[in-house]
Amino acid sequence: MGIKREYQTTEFAQLVVRARSSRSKDHAKGIEVEEPEALKPETLSLKAVDDLTDVLEVPKLSKSVGEEERLEIERPLTAAEQIILLSRCQYIWASSNPNDEMVLQEINALAQRVVQTEDKAREEEANEGPLFTANWLTFSCGLWYRCRAEHHRNKTRERAAFQLQSLVDQFADQRPSASHRLRLVHSAGYPARFHLQHEMATRMMRMGMMSTAHEQFKKLRMWPEAVECLICAERNVEAEDMVKELIDKQPSARLWCCLGDITKDPAHYEKAWEVSKKRFARAQRALGKYYFEKKQLAKAVESFKLALDINPMFEGIWFTL
């Protein structure tokens, strides 16, 4: 039992993770346990992003919770224990629907347990700086899963976006050293920098931060996505110039569709269909929508059927058809 809001007075059941091991018993007895050490990556708190929020970082446990049980829920984990919980996060993410809020709540509880840190810094490892967590990479991976689990909530979406930005930026930090970061690289499952940049750009785009997403896609040389950001931001002149320049260099069906979205010319969609050798379903979906708006229903039906034969996973198109 516990509370999740600052001014909440009634306690409810809270989803938390209890981690039990022989090492936790040694901690409880006050026995020194030697653990691998690393820098603590930058962690953004909810208060730092929104000072008016009343959401607590983690549930505040009831006073009725016993000391031993509280220790299992709150003590900082070793690197091995963090990896076990991260593997559970990966299993849930890969085997379940990532849009299911109950699944995201479970991943969030696991990630919050991974990022539990010491109140005071431990002794410094040579040339690595102050130490707050068992391992830099596993802690960063916990923050990454927390970002994934928080993007669906209005109260935490902003923090998740800025935390993702922080995770991308920290690749340029001088400390900890490369040897320290790579210590558990094959166990943690932490993504490469460009994967994080792509995820951040996609999240920014969904949040309506089109200019920021555009810059990230440009860095990744993902030109069609960069063009779509400009279109969504209603920077059509800039988007048209960019598309035409890209088509001159390396034409593709997707770029022709982007040009059709900007100019509203169905000929560009037909060109995309031709370039793709009649395999790019988006071209026919766009043509179908164009003909539907122009009340040319026979042509719209034909285009929608062609698109759905290739990719039937568009319920809106089925409904319109």
CSV table of C-alpha atoms in Angstrom, one decimal:
chain,number,residue,atom,x,y,z
A,1,MET,CA,0.0,0.0,0.0
A,2,GLY,CA,1.1,3.6,-0.6
A,3,ILE,CA,0.5,6.9,-2.4
A,4,LYS,CA,1.6,8.2,-5.8
A,5,ARG,CA,0.5,11.8,-5.5
A,6,GLU,CA,2.1,14.5,-3.3
A,7,TYR,CA,-1.2,15.5,-1.6
A,8,GLN,CA,-2.9,12.1,-1.7
A,9,THR,CA,-4.3,11.0,1.7
A,10,THR,CA,-5.9,7.7,0.9
A,11,GLU,CA,-3.5,4.8,0.4
A,12,PHE,CA,-4.0,2.3,-2.5
A,13,ALA,CA,-2.2,-0.8,-3.8
A,14,GLN,CA,1.0,0.3,-5.7
A,15,LEU,CA,2.9,-1.7,-8.4
A,16,VAL,CA,6.5,-2.0,-7.1
A,17,VAL,CA,9.3,-4.5,-7.6
A,18,ARG,CA,10.8,-6.5,-4.7
A,19,ALA,CA,14.4,-7.7,-5.3
A,20,ARG,CA,15.7,-10.3,-3.0
A,21,SER,CA,19.2,-11.9,-3.0
A,22,SER,CA,21.9,-13.1,-0.6
A,23,ARG,CA,23.6,-9.7,-1.2
A,24,SER,CA,20.6,-7.8,0.1
A,25,LYS,CA,20.9,-9.8,3.4
A,26,ASP,CA,24.5,-8.8,3.6
A,27,HIS,CA,23.6,-5.2,3.2
A,28,ALA,CA,20.9,-5.5,5.9
A,29,LYS,CA,23.6,-6.9,8.3
A,30,GLY,CA,25.9,-4.0,7.5
A,31,ILE,CA,28.5,-6.2,5.8
A,32,GLU,CA,30.7,-4.4,3.2
A,33,VAL,CA,30.0,-5.8,-0.3
A,34,GLU,CA,32.3,-5.0,-3.2
A,35,GLU,CA,30.4,-4.0,-6.3
A,36,PRO,CA,31.3,-2.8,-9.8
A,37,GLU,CA,31.0,1.0,-9.8
A,38,ALA,CA,30.2,3.7,-12.4
A,39,LEU,CA,29.1,7.2,-13.0
A,40,LYS,CA,25.4,8.0,-12.6
A,41,PRO,CA,24.0,9.3,-15.9
A,42,GLU,CA,22.0,12.5,-15.7
A,43,THR,CA,18.5,11.7,-14.4
A,44,LEU,CA,15.7,14.3,-14.9
A,45,SER,CA,13.2,14.5,-12.1
A,46,LEU,CA,9.5,15.3,-12.7
A,47,LYS,CA,9.9,18.4,-10.5
A,48,ALA,CA,12.8,19.6,-12.7
A,49,VAL,CA,10.6,19.5,-15.8
A,50,ASP,CA,7.4,20.7,-14.2
A,51,ASP,CA,7.6,22.3,-10.7
A,52,LEU,CA,3.8,22.2,-10.4
A,53,THR,CA,3.4,18.5,-10.8
A,54,ASP,CA,2.1,16.5,-7.8
A,55,VAL,CA,3.2,13.1,-9.1
A,56,LEU,CA,5.8,11.4,-7.0
A,57,GLU,CA,8.8,9.8,-8.7
A,58,VAL,CA,8.1,6.4,-7.1
A,59,PRO,CA,5.2,5.4,-4.8
A,60,LYS,CA,5.6,6.4,-1.2
A,61,LEU,CA,5.1,3.3,0.8
A,62,SER,CA,2.8,3.0,3.8
A,63,LYS,CA,4.2,3.0,7.3
A,64,SER,CA,2.8,-0.4,7.8
A,65,VAL,CA,5.4,-1.9,5.3
A,66,GLY,CA,8.0,-3.9,7.3
A,67,GLU,CA,11.7,-2.9,7.3
A,68,GLU,CA,12.8,-6.1,5.5
A,69,GLU,CA,10.2,-5.7,2.8
A,70,ARG,CA,11.0,-2.0,2.5
A,71,LEU,CA,14.7,-2.9,2.0
A,72,GLU,CA,13.8,-5.3,-0.9
A,73,ILE,CA,11.8,-2.5,-2.6
A,74,GLU,CA,14.1,0.5,-2.0
A,75,ARG,CA,17.8,-0.7,-1.7
A,76,PRO,CA,20.1,0.1,-4.7
A,77,LEU,CA,20.7,-3.0,-6.9
A,78,THR,CA,23.9,-4.6,-8.0
A,79,ALA,CA,24.8,-4.6,-11.7
A,80,ALA,CA,23.8,-8.3,-12.0
A,81,GLU,CA,20.4,-7.6,-10.5
A,82,GLN,CA,19.9,-4.7,-12.7
A,83,ILE,CA,20.6,-6.8,-15.8
A,84,ILE,CA,18.1,-9.4,-14.6
A,85,LEU,CA,15.3,-6.8,-14.4
A,86,LEU,CA,16.4,-5.3,-17.7
A,87,SER,CA,16.1,-8.7,-19.4
A,88,ARG,CA,12.6,-8.9,-18.0
A,89,CYS,CA,11.8,-5.4,-19.4
A,90,GLN,CA,13.0,-6.6,-22.9
A,91,TYR,CA,11.0,-9.8,-22.7
A,92,ILE,CA,7.8,-7.9,-21.8
A,93,TRP,CA,8.4,-5.2,-24.5
A,94,ALA,CA,9.2,-7.8,-27.2
A,95,SER,CA,6.4,-10.3,-26.4
A,96,SER,CA,3.5,-7.9,-25.5
A,97,ASN,CA,1.7,-5.0,-27.0
A,98,PRO,CA,3.8,-1.9,-26.3
A,99,ASN,CA,0.7,0.3,-26.5
A,100,ASP,CA,-1.0,-1.6,-23.6
A,101,GLU,CA,-1.0,0.7,-20.6
A,102,MET,CA,-0.9,-2.2,-18.2
A,103,VAL,CA,2.2,-3.5,-19.9
A,104,LEU,CA,3.8,-0.1,-19.8
A,105,GLN,CA,3.0,0.2,-16.0
A,106,GLU,CA,4.9,-3.1,-15.4
A,107,ILE,CA,7.9,-1.9,-17.5
A,108,ASN,CA,7.9,1.4,-15.6
A,109,ALA,CA,7.9,-0.4,-12.2
A,110,LEU,CA,10.9,-2.5,-13.3
A,111,ALA,CA,12.7,0.5,-14.8
A,112,GLN,CA,12.2,2.6,-11.6
A,113,ARG,CA,13.7,-0.3,-9.6
A,114,VAL,CA,16.8,-0.4,-11.8
A,115,VAL,CA,17.4,3.4,-11.5
A,116,GLN,CA,17.3,3.3,-7.7
A,117,THR,CA,20.6,5.0,-6.5
A,118,GLU,CA,22.6,5.5,-3.4
A,119,ASP,CA,21.9,8.7,-1.3
A,120,LYS,CA,25.7,9.4,-1.1
A,121,ALA,CA,28.4,8.9,-3.7
A,122,ARG,CA,30.7,5.9,-3.1
A,123,GLU,CA,34.5,6.1,-3.3
A,124,GLU,CA,35.6,7.1,-6.8
A,125,GLU,CA,36.9,4.7,-9.3
A,126,ALA,CA,40.1,5.8,-11.0
A,127,ASN,CA,39.4,8.7,-13.4
A,128,GLU,CA,35.7,8.0,-13.4
A,129,GLY,CA,34.2,10.6,-11.1
A,130,PRO,CA,31.7,10.3,-8.3
A,131,LEU,CA,29.8,7.0,-8.2
A,132,PHE,CA,26.1,6.6,-7.4
A,133,THR,CA,25.1,3.4,-9.2
A,134,ALA,CA,26.4,-0.1,-9.8
A,135,ASN,CA,27.0,0.4,-13.6
A,136,TRP,CA,26.7,3.3,-16.0
A,137,LEU,CA,25.3,1.3,-18.9
A,138,THR,CA,22.7,-0.7,-16.9
A,139,PHE,CA,21.5,2.5,-15.3
A,140,SER,CA,21.2,4.3,-18.7
A,141,CYS,CA,19.3,1.3,-20.0
A,142,GLY,CA,16.9,1.6,-17.1
A,143,LEU,CA,16.3,5.3,-17.9
A,144,TRP,CA,15.7,4.3,-21.5
A,145,TYR,CA,13.0,1.8,-20.6
A,146,ARG,CA,11.5,4.4,-18.2
A,147,CYS,CA,11.2,6.8,-21.1
A,148,ARG,CA,9.5,4.2,-23.2
A,149,ALA,CA,7.0,3.5,-20.4
A,150,GLU,CA,6.2,7.2,-19.7
A,151,HIS,CA,5.5,8.6,-23.2
A,152,HIS,CA,1.8,7.6,-23.1
A,153,ARG,CA,1.1,9.7,-19.9
A,154,ASN,CA,0.4,13.4,-20.1
A,155,LYS,CA,2.0,14.0,-16.7
A,156,THR,CA,5.3,12.3,-17.6
A,157,ARG,CA,5.5,12.7,-21.4
A,158,GLU,CA,7.6,15.9,-21.3
A,159,ARG,CA,10.1,14.4,-18.8
A,160,ALA,CA,10.4,11.3,-21.0
A,161,ALA,CA,11.2,13.4,-24.1
A,162,PHE,CA,13.9,15.5,-22.3
A,163,GLN,CA,15.4,12.4,-20.6
A,164,LEU,CA,15.7,10.8,-24.0
A,165,GLN,CA,17.5,13.9,-25.2
A,166,SER,CA,19.8,13.6,-22.3
A,167,LEU,CA,20.6,10.0,-23.1
A,168,VAL,CA,21.6,11.0,-26.6
A,169,ASP,CA,23.8,13.8,-25.4
A,170,GLN,CA,25.6,11.8,-22.9
A,171,PHE,CA,27.3,9.7,-25.6
A,172,ALA,CA,29.6,12.7,-26.0
A,173,ASP,CA,30.6,12.8,-22.4
A,174,GLN,CA,34.2,12.1,-21.6
A,175,ARG,CA,33.5,10.1,-18.5
A,176,PRO,CA,33.0,7.3,-17.8
A,177,SER,CA,35.7,5.9,-20.0
A,178,ALA,CA,34.9,3.6,-23.0
A,179,SER,CA,36.3,0.6,-21.2
A,180,HIS,CA,33.9,1.2,-18.3
A,181,ARG,CA,30.9,1.7,-20.6
A,182,LEU,CA,31.6,-1.5,-22.5
A,183,ARG,CA,32.0,-3.6,-19.4
A,184,LEU,CA,28.4,-5.0,-19.6
A,185,VAL,CA,27.6,-3.9,-23.2
A,186,HIS,CA,26.6,-7.5,-24.3
A,187,SER,CA,24.3,-8.0,-21.3
A,188,ALA,CA,22.5,-4.7,-21.0
A,189,GLY,CA,21.0,-4.5,-24.5
A,190,TYR,CA,21.5,-0.7,-24.6
A,191,PRO,CA,20.8,0.8,-28.1
A,192,ALA,CA,23.4,2.5,-30.3
A,193,ARG,CA,23.4,6.3,-30.5
A,194,PHE,CA,21.6,6.5,-33.9
A,195,HIS,CA,18.9,4.2,-32.7
A,196,LEU,CA,18.3,6.5,-29.7
A,197,GLN,CA,18.3,9.6,-32.0
A,198,HIS,CA,15.7,7.9,-34.3
A,199,GLU,CA,13.5,7.1,-31.3
A,200,MET,CA,13.9,10.6,-30.0
A,201,ALA,CA,13.0,12.2,-33.3
A,202,THR,CA,9.9,9.9,-33.7
A,203,ARG,CA,8.8,10.8,-30.2
A,204,MET,CA,9.3,14.6,-30.8
A,205,MET,CA,7.3,14.3,-34.0
A,206,ARG,CA,4.4,12.6,-32.2
A,207,MET,CA,4.4,15.4,-29.6
A,208,GLY,CA,4.2,18.1,-32.3
A,209,MET,CA,7.8,19.3,-32.0
A,210,MET,CA,8.3,19.1,-35.7
A,211,SER,CA,11.3,21.5,-36.0
A,212,THR,CA,13.3,19.5,-33.4
A,213,ALA,CA,12.4,16.2,-35.1
A,214,HIS,CA,13.3,17.6,-38.5
A,215,GLU,CA,16.8,18.5,-37.3
A,216,GLN,CA,17.3,15.0,-35.8
A,217,PHE,CA,16.1,13.3,-39.0
A,218,LYS,CA,18.5,15.5,-41.0
A,219,LYS,CA,21.4,14.4,-38.8
A,220,LEU,CA,20.5,10.8,-39.4
A,221,ARG,CA,20.1,11.5,-43.2
A,222,MET,CA,16.5,10.1,-43.0
A,223,TRP,CA,15.3,12.5,-45.7
A,224,PRO,CA,11.7,11.4,-46.2
A,225,GLU,CA,11.0,11.7,-42.5
A,226,ALA,CA,12.7,15.1,-42.4
A,227,VAL,CA,10.4,16.2,-45.3
A,228,GLU,CA,7.3,14.9,-43.6
A,229,CYS,CA,8.2,17.0,-40.5
A,230,LEU,CA,8.4,20.1,-42.7
A,231,ILE,CA,5.0,19.3,-44.2
A,232,CYS,CA,3.4,18.8,-40.8
A,233,ALA,CA,5.0,22.1,-39.6
A,234,GLU,CA,3.4,23.8,-42.7
A,235,ARG,CA,6.8,24.8,-44.1
A,236,ASN,CA,5.7,23.7,-47.5
A,237,VAL,CA,8.0,25.9,-49.6
A,238,GLU,CA,11.0,24.6,-47.8
A,239,ALA,CA,9.7,21.1,-48.0
A,240,GLU,CA,9.1,21.3,-51.7
A,241,ASP,CA,12.6,22.6,-52.4
A,242,MET,CA,14.1,19.9,-50.3
A,243,VAL,CA,12.0,17.1,-52.0
A,244,LYS,CA,12.8,18.3,-55.5
A,245,GLU,CA,16.5,18.4,-54.7
A,246,LEU,CA,16.4,14.9,-53.2
A,247,ILE,CA,14.4,13.5,-56.2
A,248,ASP,CA,17.1,14.9,-58.6
A,249,LYS,CA,19.8,13.1,-56.6
A,250,GLN,CA,18.0,9.8,-55.8
A,251,PRO,CA,14.3,9.5,-56.7
A,252,SER,CA,12.1,7.1,-54.6
A,253,ALA,CA,8.4,6.3,-54.4
A,254,ARG,CA,8.2,7.8,-50.9
A,255,LEU,CA,9.7,11.1,-52.0
A,256,TRP,CA,7.3,11.3,-55.0
A,257,CYS,CA,4.4,10.8,-52.5
A,258,CYS,CA,5.8,13.6,-50.3
A,259,LEU,CA,5.8,15.9,-53.3
A,260,GLY,CA,2.2,14.9,-54.0
A,261,ASP,CA,1.3,15.7,-50.4
A,262,ILE,CA,2.8,19.2,-50.9
A,263,THR,CA,1.5,20.1,-54.3
A,264,LYS,CA,-1.8,18.1,-54.2
A,265,ASP,CA,-1.0,16.8,-57.7
A,266,PRO,CA,-2.2,13.2,-58.3
A,267,ALA,CA,0.4,12.8,-61.0
A,268,HIS,CA,3.1,12.6,-58.4
A,269,TYR,CA,1.3,9.7,-56.7
A,270,GLU,CA,1.0,7.9,-60.0
A,271,LYS,CA,4.7,8.5,-60.6
A,272,ALA,CA,5.4,7.0,-57.1
A,273,TRP,CA,3.3,3.9,-58.1
A,274,GLU,CA,5.3,3.6,-61.3
A,275,VAL,CA,8.7,4.0,-59.7
A,276,SER,CA,7.9,1.3,-57.1
A,277,LYS,CA,6.8,-1.1,-59.8
A,278,LYS,CA,3.3,-1.1,-58.4
A,279,ARG,CA,4.4,-2.2,-54.9
A,280,PHE,CA,4.1,1.1,-52.8
A,281,ALA,CA,0.7,0.9,-51.2
A,282,ARG,CA,0.9,4.5,-49.9
A,283,ALA,CA,0.7,5.9,-53.4
A,284,GLN,CA,-2.6,4.2,-54.0
A,285,ARG,CA,-4.0,5.2,-50.6
A,286,ALA,CA,-3.1,8.8,-51.3
A,287,LEU,CA,-4.7,8.6,-54.8
A,288,GLY,CA,-7.8,7.0,-53.2
A,289,LYS,CA,-8.1,9.8,-50.7
A,290,TYR,CA,-7.6,12.4,-53.5
A,291,TYR,CA,-10.3,10.9,-55.7
A,292,PHE,CA,-12.7,10.5,-52.7
A,293,GLU,CA,-12.4,14.2,-51.9
A,294,LYS,CA,-13.1,15.0,-55.6
A,295,LYS,CA,-16.2,12.7,-55.5
A,296,GLN,CA,-14.7,10.4,-58.1
A,297,LEU,CA,-15.8,7.4,-56.2
A,298,ALA,CA,-15.2,4.7,-58.9
A,299,LYS,CA,-11.5,5.7,-59.1
A,300,ALA,CA,-11.3,6.0,-55.3
A,301,VAL,CA,-12.6,2.4,-54.9
A,302,GLU,CA,-10.1,1.1,-57.5
A,303,SER,CA,-7.2,2.8,-55.7
A,304,PHE,CA,-8.2,1.7,-52.2
A,305,LYS,CA,-8.5,-1.9,-53.4
A,306,LEU,CA,-5.0,-1.9,-54.9
A,307,ALA,CA,-3.6,-0.4,-51.7
A,308,LEU,CA,-5.4,-3.0,-49.5
A,309,ASP,CA,-4.3,-5.9,-51.6
A,310,ILE,CA,-0.7,-4.9,-50.8
A,311,ASN,CA,-1.2,-3.9,-47.2
A,312,PRO,CA,-4.5,-4.6,-45.5
A,313,MET,CA,-3.6,-3.2,-42.1
A,314,PHE,CA,-5.4,0.1,-42.5
A,315,GLU,CA,-8.8,0.0,-40.9
A,316,GLY,CA,-9.6,3.6,-41.9
A,317,ILE,CA,-9.1,2.7,-45.6
A,318,TRP,CA,-11.4,-0.3,-45.2
A,319,PHE,CA,-14.1,1.8,-43.6
A,320,THR,CA,-13.8,4.5,-46.4
A,321,LEU,CA,-13.9,1.8,-49.1
